[in-house]
Backbone as a chain_set.jsonl record, in Angstrom:
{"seq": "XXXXXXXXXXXXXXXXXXXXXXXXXXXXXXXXXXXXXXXXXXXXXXXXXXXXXXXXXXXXXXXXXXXXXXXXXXXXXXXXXXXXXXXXXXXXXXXXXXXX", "coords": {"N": [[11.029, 7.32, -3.351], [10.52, 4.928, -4.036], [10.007, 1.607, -3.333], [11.694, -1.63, -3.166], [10.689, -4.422, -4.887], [12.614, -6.636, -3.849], [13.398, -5.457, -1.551], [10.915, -5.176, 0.072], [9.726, -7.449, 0.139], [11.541, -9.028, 2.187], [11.439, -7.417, 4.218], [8.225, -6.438, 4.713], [7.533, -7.041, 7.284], [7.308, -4.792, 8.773], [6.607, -2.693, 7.658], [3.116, -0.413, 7.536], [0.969, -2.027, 5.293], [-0.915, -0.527, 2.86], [-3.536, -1.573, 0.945], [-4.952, 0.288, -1.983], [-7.004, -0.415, -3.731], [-9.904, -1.505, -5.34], [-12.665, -2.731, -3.389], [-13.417, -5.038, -4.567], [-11.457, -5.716, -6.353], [-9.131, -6.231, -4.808], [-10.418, -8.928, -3.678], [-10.484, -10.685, -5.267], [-8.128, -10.834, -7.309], [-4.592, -11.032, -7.033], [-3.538, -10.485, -3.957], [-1.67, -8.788, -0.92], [-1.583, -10.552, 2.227], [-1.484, -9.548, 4.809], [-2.339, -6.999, 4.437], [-3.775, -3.791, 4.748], [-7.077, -2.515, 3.467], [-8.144, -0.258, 1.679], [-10.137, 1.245, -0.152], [-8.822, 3.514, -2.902], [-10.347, 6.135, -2.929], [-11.77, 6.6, -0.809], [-9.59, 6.84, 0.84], [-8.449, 8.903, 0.629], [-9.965, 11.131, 1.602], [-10.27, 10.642, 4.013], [-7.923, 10.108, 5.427], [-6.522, 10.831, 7.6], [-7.826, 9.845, 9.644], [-8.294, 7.131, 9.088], [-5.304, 6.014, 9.282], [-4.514, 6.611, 11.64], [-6.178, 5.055, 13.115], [-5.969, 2.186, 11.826], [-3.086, 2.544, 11.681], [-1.227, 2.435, 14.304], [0.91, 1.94, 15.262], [2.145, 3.57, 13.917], [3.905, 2.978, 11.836], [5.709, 2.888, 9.032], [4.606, 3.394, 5.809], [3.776, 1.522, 2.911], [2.316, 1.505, -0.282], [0.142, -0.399, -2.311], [-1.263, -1.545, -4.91], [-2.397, -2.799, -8.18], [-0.528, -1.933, -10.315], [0.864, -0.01, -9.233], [-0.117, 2.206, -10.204], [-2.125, 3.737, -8.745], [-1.696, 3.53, -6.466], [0.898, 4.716, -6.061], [0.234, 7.488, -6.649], [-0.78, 7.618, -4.002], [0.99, 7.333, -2.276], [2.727, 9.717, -2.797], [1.315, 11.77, -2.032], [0.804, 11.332, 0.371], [3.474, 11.972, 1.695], [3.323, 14.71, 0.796], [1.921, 14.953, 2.533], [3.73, 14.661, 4.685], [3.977, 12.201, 5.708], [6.338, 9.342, 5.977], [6.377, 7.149, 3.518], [5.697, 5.317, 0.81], [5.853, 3.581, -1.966], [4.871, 0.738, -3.73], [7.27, -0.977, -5.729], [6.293, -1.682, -9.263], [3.992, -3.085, -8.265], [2.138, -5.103, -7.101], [1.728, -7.295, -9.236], [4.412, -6.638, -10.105], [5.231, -8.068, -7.886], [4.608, -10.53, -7.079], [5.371, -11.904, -9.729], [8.067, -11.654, -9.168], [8.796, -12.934, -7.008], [8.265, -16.178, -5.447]], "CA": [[9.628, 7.113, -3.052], [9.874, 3.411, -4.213], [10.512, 0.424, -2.533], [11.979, -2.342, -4.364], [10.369, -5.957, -4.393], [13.274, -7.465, -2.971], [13.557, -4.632, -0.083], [9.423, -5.312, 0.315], [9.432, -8.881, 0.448], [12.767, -9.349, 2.893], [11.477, -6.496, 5.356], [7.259, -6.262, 4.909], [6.598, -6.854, 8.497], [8.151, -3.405, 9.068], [5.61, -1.481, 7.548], [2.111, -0.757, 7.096], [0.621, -2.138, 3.963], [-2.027, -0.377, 2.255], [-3.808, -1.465, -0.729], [-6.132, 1.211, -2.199], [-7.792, -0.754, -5.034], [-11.222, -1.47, -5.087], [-12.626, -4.183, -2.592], [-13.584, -5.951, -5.666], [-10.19, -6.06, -7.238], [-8.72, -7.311, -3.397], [-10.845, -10.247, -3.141], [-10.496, -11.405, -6.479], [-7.097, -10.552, -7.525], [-3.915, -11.197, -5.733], [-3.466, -9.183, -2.717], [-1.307, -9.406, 0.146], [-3.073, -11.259, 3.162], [-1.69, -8.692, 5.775], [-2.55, -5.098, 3.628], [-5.385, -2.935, 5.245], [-7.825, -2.305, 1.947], [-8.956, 1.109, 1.432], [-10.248, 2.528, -1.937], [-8.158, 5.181, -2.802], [-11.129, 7.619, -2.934], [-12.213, 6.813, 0.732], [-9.107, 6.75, 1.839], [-8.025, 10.499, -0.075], [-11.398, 11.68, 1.865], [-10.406, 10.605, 5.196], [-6.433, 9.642, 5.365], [-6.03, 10.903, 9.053], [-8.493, 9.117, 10.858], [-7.646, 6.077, 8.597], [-4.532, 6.272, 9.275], [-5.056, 6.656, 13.43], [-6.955, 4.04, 13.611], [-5.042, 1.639, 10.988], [-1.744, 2.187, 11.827], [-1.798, 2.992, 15.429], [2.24, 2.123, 15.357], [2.819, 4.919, 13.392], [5.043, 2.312, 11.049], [6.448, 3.816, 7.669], [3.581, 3.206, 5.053], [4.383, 1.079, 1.805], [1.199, 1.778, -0.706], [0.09, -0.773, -3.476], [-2.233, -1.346, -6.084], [-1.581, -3.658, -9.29], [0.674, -1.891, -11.127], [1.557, 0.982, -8.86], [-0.055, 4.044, -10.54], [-2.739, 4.72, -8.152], [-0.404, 3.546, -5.115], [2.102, 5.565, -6.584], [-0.743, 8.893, -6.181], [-1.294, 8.215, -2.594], [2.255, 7.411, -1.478], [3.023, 10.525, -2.709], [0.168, 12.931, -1.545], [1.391, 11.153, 2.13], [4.652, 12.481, 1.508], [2.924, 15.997, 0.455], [1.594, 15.688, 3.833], [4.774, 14.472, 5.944], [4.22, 11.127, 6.173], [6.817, 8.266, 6.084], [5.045, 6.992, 2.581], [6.578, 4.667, -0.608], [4.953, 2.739, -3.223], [5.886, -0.793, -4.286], [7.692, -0.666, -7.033], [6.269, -2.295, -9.913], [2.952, -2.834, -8.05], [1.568, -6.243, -7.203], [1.864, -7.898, -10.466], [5.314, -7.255, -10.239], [6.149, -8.833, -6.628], [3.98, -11.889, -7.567], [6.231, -12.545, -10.698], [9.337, -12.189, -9.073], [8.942, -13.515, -5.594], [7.676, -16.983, -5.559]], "C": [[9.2, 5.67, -3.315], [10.661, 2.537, -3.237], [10.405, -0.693, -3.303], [11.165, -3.746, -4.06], [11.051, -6.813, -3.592], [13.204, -6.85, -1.598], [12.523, -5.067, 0.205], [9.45, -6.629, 0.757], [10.895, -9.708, 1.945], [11.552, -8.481, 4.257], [9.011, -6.195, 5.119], [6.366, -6.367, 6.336], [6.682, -5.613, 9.262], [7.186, -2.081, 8.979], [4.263, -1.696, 7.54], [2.256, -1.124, 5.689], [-0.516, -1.752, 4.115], [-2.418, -0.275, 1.016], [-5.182, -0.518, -0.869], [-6.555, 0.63, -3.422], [-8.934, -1.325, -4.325], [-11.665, -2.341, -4.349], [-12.794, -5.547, -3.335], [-12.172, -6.706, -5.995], [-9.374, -6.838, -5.814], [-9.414, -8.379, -3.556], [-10.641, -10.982, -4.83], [-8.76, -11.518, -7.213], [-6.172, -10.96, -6.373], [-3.454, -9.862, -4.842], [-2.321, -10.418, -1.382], [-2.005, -9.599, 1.614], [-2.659, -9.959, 4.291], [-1.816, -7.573, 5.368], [-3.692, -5.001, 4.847], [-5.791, -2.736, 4.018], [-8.434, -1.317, 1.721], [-8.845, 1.704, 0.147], [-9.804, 3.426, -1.63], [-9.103, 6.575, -2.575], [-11.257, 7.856, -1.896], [-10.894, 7.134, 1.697], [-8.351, 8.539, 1.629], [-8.797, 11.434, 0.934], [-11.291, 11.66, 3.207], [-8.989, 9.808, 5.815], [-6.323, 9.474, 7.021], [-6.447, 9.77, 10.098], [-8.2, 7.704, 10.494], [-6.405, 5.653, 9.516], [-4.042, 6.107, 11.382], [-5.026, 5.129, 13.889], [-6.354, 2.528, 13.026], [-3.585, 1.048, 11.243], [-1.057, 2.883, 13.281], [0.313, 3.395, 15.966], [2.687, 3.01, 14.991], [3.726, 3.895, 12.474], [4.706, 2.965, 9.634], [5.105, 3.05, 6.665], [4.151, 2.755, 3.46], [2.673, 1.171, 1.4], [1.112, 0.666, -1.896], [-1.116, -0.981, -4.148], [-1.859, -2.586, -7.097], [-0.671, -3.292, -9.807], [1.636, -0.497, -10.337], [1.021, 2.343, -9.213], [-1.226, 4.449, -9.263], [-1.693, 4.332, -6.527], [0.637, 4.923, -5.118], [1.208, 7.199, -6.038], [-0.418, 9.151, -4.771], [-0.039, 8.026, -1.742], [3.075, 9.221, -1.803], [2.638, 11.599, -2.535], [0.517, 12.558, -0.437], [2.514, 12.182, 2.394], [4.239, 13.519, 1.904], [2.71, 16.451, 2.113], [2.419, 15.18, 5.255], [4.919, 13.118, 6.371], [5.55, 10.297, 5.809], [6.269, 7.383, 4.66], [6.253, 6.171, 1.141], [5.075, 3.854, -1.099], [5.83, 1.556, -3.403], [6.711, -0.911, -5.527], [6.794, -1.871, -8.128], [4.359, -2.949, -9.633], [2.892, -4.977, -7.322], [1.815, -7.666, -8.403], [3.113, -8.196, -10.65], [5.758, -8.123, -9.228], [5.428, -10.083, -6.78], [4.688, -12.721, -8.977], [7.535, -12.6, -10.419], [9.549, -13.105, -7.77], [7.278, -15.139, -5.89], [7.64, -17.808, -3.978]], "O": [[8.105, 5.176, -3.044], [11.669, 2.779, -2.573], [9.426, -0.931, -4.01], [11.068, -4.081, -2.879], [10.524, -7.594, -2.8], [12.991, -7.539, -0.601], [12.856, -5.868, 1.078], [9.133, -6.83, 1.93], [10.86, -10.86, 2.377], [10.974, -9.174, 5.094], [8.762, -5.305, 5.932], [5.204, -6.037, 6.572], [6.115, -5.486, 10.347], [7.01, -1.07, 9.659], [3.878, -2.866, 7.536], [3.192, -0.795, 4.959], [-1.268, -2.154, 5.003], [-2.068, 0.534, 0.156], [-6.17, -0.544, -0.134], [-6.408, 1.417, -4.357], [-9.012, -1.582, -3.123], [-10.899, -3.288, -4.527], [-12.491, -6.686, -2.98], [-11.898, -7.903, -5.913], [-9.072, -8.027, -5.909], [-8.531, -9.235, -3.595], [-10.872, -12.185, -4.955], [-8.445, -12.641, -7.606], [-6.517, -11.186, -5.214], [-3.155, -8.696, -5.097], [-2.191, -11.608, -1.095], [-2.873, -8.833, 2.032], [-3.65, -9.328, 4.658], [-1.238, -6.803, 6.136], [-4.231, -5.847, 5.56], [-4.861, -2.747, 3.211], [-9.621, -1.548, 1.49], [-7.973, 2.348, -0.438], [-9.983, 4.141, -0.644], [-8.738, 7.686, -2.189], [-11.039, 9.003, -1.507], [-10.945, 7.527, 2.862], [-7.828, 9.156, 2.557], [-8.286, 12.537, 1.128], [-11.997, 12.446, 3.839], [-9.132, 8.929, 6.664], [-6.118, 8.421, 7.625], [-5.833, 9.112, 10.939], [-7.858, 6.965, 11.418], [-6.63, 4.931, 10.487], [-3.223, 5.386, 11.951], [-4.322, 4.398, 14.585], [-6.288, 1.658, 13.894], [-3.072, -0.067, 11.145], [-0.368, 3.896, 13.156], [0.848, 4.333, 16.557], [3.672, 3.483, 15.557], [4.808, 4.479, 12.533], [3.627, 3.438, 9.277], [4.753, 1.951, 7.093], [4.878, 3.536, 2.845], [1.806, 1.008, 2.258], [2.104, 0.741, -2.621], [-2.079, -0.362, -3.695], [-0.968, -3.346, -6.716], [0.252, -4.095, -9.947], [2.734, -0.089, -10.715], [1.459, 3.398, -8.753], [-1.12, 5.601, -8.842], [-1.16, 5.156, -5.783], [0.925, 5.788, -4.291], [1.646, 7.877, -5.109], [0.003, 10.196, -4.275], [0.008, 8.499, -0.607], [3.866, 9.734, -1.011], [3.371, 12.556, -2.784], [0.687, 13.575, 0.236], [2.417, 13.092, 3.218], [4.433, 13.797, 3.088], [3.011, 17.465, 2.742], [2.029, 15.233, 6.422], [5.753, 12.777, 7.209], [6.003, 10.975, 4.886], [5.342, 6.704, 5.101], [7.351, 6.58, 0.764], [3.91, 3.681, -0.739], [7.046, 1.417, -3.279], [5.92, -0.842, -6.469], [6.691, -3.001, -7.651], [3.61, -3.196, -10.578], [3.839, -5.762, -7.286], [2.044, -8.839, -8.11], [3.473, -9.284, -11.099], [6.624, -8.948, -9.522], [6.202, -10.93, -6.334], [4.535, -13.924, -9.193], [8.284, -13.326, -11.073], [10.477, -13.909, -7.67], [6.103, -15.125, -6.255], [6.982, -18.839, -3.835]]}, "num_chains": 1, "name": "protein.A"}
């Protein structure tokens, strides 16, 4: 269910990225410039149409966050529901300390 920093950072044009942290924590924090940004709550509340409309390719869904735990939730409630679905490993925080 994870995807490693090195696999992420070699191959990221591959998938969607979606960060579900707050819009706050995106604009202020580091974020990656091509994610889509959906709070996890809104996006728990309305995944499909998200999701439609979002990722129209249908490409495999990598989920992050800062450290991974709420990424980690919604990559694996995708799963629950059939999707194509991982988490970053380590979150943000970590692919910004190892990848320079």
């Amino acid at each position: 269910m994870y995807i490693s920093v090195e696999d992420y950072s070699l191959n990221h044009d591959k998938y969607f990225t979606l960060d579900v942290r707050t819009e706050t924590e995106f604009k202020t924090l580091p974020h990656f410039d091509w994610a889509i940004n959906v709070h996890i709550d809104k996006f728990l509340r309305n995944y499909q149409n998200i999701l439609k409309e979002k990722n129209p390719e249908n490409k495999p869904i990598v989920t992050v966050c800062n450290a991974g735990n709420r990424s980690g939730e919604v990559a694996r409630f995708l799963e629950e529901q059939g999707y194509n679905a991982k988490t970053l490993d380590g979150g943000i925080y970590k692919y910004k300390r190892k990848i320079r």
